[in-house]
JSON list of C-alpha atoms in Angstrom, two decimals:
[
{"chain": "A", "resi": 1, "resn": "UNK", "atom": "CA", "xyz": [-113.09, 27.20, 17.12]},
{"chain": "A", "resi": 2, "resn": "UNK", "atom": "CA", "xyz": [-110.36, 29.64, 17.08]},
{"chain": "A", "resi": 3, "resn": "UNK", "atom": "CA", "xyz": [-108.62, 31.04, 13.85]},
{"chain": "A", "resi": 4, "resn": "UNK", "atom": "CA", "xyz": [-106.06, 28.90, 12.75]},
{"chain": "A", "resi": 5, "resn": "UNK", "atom": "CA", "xyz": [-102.48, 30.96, 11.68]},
{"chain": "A", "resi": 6, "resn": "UNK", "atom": "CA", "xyz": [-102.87, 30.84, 8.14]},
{"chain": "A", "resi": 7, "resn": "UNK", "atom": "CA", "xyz": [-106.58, 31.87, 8.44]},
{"chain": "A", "resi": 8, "resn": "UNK", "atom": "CA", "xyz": [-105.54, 34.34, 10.60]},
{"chain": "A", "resi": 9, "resn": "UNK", "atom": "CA", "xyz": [-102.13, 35.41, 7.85]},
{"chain": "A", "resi": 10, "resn": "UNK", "atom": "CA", "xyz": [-104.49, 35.26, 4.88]},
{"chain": "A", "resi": 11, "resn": "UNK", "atom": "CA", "xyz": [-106.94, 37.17, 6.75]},
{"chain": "A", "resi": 12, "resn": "UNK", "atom": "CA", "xyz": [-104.96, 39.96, 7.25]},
{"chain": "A", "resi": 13, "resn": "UNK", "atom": "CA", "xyz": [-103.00, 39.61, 3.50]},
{"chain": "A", "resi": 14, "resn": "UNK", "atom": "CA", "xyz": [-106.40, 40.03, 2.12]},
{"chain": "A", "resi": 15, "resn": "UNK", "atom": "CA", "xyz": [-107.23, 43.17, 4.26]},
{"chain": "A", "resi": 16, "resn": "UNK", "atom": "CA", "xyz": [-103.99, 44.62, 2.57]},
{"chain": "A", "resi": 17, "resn": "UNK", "atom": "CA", "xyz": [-105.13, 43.67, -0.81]},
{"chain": "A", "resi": 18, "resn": "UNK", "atom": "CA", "xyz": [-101.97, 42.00, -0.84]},
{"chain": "A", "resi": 19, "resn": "UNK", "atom": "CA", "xyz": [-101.74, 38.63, -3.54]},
{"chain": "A", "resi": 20, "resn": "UNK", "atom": "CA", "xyz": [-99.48, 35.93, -3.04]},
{"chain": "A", "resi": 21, "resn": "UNK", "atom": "CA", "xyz": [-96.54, 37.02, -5.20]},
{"chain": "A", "resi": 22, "resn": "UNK", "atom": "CA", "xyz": [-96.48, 39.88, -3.66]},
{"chain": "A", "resi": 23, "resn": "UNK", "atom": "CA", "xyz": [-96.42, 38.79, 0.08]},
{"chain": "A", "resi": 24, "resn": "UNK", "atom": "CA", "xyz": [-93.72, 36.03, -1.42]},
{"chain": "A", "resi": 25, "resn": "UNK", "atom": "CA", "xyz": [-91.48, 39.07, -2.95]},
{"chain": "A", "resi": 26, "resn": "UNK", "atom": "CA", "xyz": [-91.72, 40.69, 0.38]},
{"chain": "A", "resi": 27, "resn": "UNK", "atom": "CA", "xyz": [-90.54, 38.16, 2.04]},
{"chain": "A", "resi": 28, "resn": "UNK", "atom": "CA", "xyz": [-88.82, 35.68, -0.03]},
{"chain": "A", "resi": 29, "resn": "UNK", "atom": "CA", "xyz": [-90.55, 32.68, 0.83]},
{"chain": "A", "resi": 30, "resn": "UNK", "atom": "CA", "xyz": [-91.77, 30.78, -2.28]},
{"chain": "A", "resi": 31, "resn": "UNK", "atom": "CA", "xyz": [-95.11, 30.87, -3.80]},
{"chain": "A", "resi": 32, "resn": "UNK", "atom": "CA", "xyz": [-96.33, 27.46, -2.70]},
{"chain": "A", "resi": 33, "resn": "UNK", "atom": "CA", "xyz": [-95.12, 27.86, 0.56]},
{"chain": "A", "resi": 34, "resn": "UNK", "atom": "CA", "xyz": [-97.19, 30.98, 1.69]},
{"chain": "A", "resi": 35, "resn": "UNK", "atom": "CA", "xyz": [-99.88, 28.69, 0.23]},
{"chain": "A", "resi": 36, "resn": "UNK", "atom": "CA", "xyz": [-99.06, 25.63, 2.11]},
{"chain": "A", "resi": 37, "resn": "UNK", "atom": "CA", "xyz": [-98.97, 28.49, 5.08]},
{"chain": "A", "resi": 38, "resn": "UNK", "atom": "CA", "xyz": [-102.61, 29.73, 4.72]},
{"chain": "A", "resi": 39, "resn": "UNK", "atom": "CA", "xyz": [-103.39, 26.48, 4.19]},
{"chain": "A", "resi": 40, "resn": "UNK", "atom": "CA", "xyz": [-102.13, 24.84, 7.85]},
{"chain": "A", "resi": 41, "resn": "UNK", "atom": "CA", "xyz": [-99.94, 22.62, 5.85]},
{"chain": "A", "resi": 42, "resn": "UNK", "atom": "CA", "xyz": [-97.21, 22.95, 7.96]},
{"chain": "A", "resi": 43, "resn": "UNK", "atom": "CA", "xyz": [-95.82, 19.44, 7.50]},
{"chain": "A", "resi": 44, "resn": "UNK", "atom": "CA", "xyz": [-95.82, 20.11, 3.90]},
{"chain": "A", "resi": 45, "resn": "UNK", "atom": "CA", "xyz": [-92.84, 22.72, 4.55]},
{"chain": "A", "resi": 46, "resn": "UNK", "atom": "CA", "xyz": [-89.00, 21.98, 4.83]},
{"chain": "A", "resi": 47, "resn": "UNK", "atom": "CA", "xyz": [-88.74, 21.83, 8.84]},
{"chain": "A", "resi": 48, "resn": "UNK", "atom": "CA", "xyz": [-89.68, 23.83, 12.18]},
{"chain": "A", "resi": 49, "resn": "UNK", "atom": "CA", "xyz": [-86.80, 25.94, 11.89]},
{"chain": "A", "resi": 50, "resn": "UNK", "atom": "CA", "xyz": [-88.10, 27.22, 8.44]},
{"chain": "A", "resi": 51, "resn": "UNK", "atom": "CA", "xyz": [-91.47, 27.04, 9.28]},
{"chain": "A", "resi": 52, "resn": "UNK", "atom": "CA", "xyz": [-90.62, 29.82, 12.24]},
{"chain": "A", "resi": 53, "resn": "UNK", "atom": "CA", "xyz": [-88.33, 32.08, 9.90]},
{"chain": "A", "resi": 54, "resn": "UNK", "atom": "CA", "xyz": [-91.61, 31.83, 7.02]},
{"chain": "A", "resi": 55, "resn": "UNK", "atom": "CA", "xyz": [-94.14, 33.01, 9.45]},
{"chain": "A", "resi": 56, "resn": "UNK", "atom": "CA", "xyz": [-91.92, 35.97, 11.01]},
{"chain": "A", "resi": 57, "resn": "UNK", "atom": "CA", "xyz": [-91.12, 37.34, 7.92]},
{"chain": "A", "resi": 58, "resn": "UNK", "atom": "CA", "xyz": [-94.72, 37.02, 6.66]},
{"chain": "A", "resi": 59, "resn": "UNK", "atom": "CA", "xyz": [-95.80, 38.83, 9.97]},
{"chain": "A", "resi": 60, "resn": "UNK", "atom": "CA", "xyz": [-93.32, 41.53, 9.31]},
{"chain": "A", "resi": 61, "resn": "UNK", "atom": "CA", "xyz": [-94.18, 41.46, 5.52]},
{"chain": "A", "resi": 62, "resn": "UNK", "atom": "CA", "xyz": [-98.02, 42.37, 7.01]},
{"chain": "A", "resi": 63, "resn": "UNK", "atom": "CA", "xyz": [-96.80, 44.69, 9.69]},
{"chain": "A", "resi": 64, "resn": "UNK", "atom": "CA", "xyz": [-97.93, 41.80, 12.77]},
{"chain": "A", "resi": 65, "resn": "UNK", "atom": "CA", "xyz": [-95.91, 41.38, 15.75]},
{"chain": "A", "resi": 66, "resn": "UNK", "atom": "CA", "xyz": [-93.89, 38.09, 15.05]},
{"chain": "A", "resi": 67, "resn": "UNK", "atom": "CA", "xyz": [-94.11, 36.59, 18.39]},
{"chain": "A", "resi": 68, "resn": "UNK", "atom": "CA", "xyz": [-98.05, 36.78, 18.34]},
{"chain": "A", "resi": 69, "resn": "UNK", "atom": "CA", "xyz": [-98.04, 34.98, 15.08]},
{"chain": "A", "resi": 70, "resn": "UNK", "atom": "CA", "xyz": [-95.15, 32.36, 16.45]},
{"chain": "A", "resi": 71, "resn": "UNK", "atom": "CA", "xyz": [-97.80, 32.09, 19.73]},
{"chain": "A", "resi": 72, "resn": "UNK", "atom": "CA", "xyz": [-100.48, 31.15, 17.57]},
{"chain": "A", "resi": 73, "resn": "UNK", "atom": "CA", "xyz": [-98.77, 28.64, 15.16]},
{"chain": "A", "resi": 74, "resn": "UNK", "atom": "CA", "xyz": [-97.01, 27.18, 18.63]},
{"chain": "A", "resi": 75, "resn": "UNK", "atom": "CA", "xyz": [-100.59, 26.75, 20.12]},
{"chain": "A", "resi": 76, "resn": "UNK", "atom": "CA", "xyz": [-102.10, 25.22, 17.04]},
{"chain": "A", "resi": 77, "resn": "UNK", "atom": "CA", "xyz": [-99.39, 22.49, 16.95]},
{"chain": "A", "resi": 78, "resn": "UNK", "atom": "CA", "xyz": [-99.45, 19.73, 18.99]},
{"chain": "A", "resi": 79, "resn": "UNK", "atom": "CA", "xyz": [-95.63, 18.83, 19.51]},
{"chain": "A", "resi": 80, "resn": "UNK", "atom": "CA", "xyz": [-95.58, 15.31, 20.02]},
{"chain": "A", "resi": 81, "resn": "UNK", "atom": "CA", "xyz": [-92.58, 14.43, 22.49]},
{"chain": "A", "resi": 82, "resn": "UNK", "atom": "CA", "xyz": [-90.59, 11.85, 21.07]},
{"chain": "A", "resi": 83, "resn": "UNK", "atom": "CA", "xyz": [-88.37, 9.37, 23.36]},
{"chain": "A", "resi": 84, "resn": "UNK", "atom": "CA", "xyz": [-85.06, 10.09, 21.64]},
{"chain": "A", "resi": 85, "resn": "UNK", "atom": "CA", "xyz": [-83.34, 6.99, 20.66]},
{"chain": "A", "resi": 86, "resn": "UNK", "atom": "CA", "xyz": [-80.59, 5.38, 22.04]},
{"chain": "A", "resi": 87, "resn": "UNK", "atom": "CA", "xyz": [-77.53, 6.45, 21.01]},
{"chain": "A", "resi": 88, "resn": "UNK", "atom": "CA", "xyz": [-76.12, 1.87, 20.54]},
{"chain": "A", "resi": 89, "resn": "UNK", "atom": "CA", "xyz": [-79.05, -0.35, 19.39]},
{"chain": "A", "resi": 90, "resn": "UNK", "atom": "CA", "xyz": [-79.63, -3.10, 21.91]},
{"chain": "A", "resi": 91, "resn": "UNK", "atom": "CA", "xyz": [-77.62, -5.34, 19.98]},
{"chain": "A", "resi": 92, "resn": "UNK", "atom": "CA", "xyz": [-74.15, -3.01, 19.84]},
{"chain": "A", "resi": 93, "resn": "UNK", "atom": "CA", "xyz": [-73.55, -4.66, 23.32]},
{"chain": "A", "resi": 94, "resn": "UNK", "atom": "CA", "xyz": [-72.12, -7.63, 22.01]},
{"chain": "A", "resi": 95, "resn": "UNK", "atom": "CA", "xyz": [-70.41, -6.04, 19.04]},
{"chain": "A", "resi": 96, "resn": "UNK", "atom": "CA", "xyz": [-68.82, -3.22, 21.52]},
{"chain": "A", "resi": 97, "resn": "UNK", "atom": "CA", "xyz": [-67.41, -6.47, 23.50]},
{"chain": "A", "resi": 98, "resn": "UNK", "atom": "CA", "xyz": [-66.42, -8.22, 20.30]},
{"chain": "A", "resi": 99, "resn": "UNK", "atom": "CA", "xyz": [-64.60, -5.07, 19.10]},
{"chain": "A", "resi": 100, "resn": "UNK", "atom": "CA", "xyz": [-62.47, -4.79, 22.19]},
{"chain": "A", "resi": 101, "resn": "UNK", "atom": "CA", "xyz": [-61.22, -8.43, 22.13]},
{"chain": "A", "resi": 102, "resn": "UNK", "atom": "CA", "xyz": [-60.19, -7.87, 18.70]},
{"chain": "A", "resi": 103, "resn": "UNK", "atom": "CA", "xyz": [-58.19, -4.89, 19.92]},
{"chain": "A", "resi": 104, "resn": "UNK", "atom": "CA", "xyz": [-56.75, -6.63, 22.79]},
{"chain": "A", "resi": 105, "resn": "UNK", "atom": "CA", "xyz": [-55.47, -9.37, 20.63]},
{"chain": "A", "resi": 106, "resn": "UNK", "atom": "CA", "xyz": [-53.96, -7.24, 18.35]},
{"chain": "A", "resi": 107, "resn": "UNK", "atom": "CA", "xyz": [-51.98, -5.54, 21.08]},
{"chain": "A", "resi": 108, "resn": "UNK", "atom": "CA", "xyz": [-51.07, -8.97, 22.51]},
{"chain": "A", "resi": 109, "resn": "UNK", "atom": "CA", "xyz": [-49.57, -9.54, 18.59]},
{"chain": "A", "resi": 110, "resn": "UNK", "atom": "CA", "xyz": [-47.78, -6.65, 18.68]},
{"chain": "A", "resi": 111, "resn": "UNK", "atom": "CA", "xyz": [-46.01, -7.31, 22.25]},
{"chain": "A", "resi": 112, "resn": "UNK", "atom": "CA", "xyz": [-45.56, -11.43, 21.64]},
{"chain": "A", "resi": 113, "resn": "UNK", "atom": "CA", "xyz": [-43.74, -10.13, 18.00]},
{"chain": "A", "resi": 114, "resn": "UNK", "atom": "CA", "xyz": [-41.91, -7.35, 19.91]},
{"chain": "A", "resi": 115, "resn": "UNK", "atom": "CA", "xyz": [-40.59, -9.46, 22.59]},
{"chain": "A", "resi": 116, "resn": "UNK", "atom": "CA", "xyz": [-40.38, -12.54, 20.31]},
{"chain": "A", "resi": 117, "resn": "UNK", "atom": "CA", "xyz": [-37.38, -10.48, 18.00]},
{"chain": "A", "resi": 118, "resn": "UNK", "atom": "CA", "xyz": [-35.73, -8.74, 21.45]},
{"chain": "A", "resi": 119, "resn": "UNK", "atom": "CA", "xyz": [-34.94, -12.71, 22.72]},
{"chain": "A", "resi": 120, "resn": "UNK", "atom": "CA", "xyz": [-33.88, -13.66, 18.69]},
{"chain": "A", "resi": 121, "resn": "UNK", "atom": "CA", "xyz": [-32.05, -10.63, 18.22]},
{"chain": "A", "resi": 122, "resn": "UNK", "atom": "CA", "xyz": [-28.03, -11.67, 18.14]},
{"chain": "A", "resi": 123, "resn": "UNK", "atom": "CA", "xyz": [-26.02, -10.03, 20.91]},
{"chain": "A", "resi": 124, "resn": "UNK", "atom": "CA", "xyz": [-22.75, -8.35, 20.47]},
{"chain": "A", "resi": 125, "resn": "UNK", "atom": "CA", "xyz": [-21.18, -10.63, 23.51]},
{"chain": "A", "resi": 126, "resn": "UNK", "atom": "CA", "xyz": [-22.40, -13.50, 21.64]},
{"chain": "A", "resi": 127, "resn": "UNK", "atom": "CA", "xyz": [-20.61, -13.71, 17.93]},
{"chain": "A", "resi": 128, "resn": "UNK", "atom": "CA", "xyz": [-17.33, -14.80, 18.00]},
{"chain": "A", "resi": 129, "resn": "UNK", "atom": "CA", "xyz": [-13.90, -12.43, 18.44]},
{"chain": "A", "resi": 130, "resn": "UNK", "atom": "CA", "xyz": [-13.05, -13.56, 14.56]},
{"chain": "A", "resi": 131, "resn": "UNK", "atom": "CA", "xyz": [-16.47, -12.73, 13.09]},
{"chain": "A", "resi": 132, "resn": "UNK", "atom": "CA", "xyz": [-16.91, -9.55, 15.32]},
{"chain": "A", "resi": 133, "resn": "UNK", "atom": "CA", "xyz": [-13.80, -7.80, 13.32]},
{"chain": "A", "resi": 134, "resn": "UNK", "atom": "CA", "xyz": [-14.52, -8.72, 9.96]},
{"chain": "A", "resi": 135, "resn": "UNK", "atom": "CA", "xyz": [-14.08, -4.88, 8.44]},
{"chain": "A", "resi": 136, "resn": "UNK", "atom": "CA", "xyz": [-10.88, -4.84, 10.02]},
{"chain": "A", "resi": 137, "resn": "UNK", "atom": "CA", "xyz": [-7.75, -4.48, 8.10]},
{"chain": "A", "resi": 138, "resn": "UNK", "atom": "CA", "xyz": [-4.96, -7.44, 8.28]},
{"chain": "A", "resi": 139, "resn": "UNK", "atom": "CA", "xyz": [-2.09, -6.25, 10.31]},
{"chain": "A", "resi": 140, "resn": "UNK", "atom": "CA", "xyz": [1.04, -5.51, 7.80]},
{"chain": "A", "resi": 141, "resn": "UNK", "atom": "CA", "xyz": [4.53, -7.40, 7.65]},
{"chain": "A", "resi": 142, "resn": "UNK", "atom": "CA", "xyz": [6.98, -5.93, 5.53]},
{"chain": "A", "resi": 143, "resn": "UNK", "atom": "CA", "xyz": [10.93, -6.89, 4.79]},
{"chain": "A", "resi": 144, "resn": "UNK", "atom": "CA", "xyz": [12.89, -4.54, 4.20]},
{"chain": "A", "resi": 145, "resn": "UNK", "atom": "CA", "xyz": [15.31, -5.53, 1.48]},
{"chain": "A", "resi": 146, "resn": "UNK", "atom": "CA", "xyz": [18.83, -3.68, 1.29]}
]
């Protein structure tokens, strides 16, 4: 069986006569992670992307080429495709349609109330002469007394 990449990371950390701290100083990964590293406890770690940063800078750290490291931890994992989900559940149909009848009423609201005030709404031909000049002053009649 091949070496796994954190047989093959502590492998080479021990040739260095490198500890753990030290390798985690280097490259400011924390203590328990280079151990969950040399470990193969990959799923243990906070995510892929993090996973790929940890192991470059370790390589670096131990003066490996990066992408051979990345090769073997890619090789050793067995990426499971996953059918991404859909982006409405199988029952959003019926809410989607529910939603839009709700909207279309509201709209039909909004124009029966619009149109509804435009036909109530008194027109100026319509109120009486009288009424129309309320603000208007009296006309004035004066005597003039000598």
């Amino acid at each position: 069986m091949p070496e796994s990449v954190g047989q093959y990371l502590r492998a080479a950390r021990e040739a260095r006569k490198l500890s753990l701290e030290e390798i985690s100083r280097a490259t400011r990964v924390p203590v328990l992670s280079v151990e969950r590293i040399e470990a193969d406890q990959f799923d243990e770690l906070p995510g892929e992307v993090f996973v790929r940063g940890f192991l470059k800078s370790y390589a670096r750290a131990l003066d490996l080429e990066p992408d051979d490291v990345l090769a073997r931890y890619t090789a050793s994992r067995k990426v499971a495709w996953v059918t991404p989900l859909p982006l409405t559940s199988p029952g959003g149909a019926g809410r989607s349609r529910r939603f839009g009848v709700a909207i279309a009423f509201v709209l039909l609201l909004i124009l029966f109330t619009l149109a509804l005030s435009i036909v109530l709404k008194p027109r100026e031909h319509d109120v009486p002469q009288e009424l129309s000049q309320v603000g208007a002053p009296a006309p004035v009649t004066a005597k003039l007394m000598i």
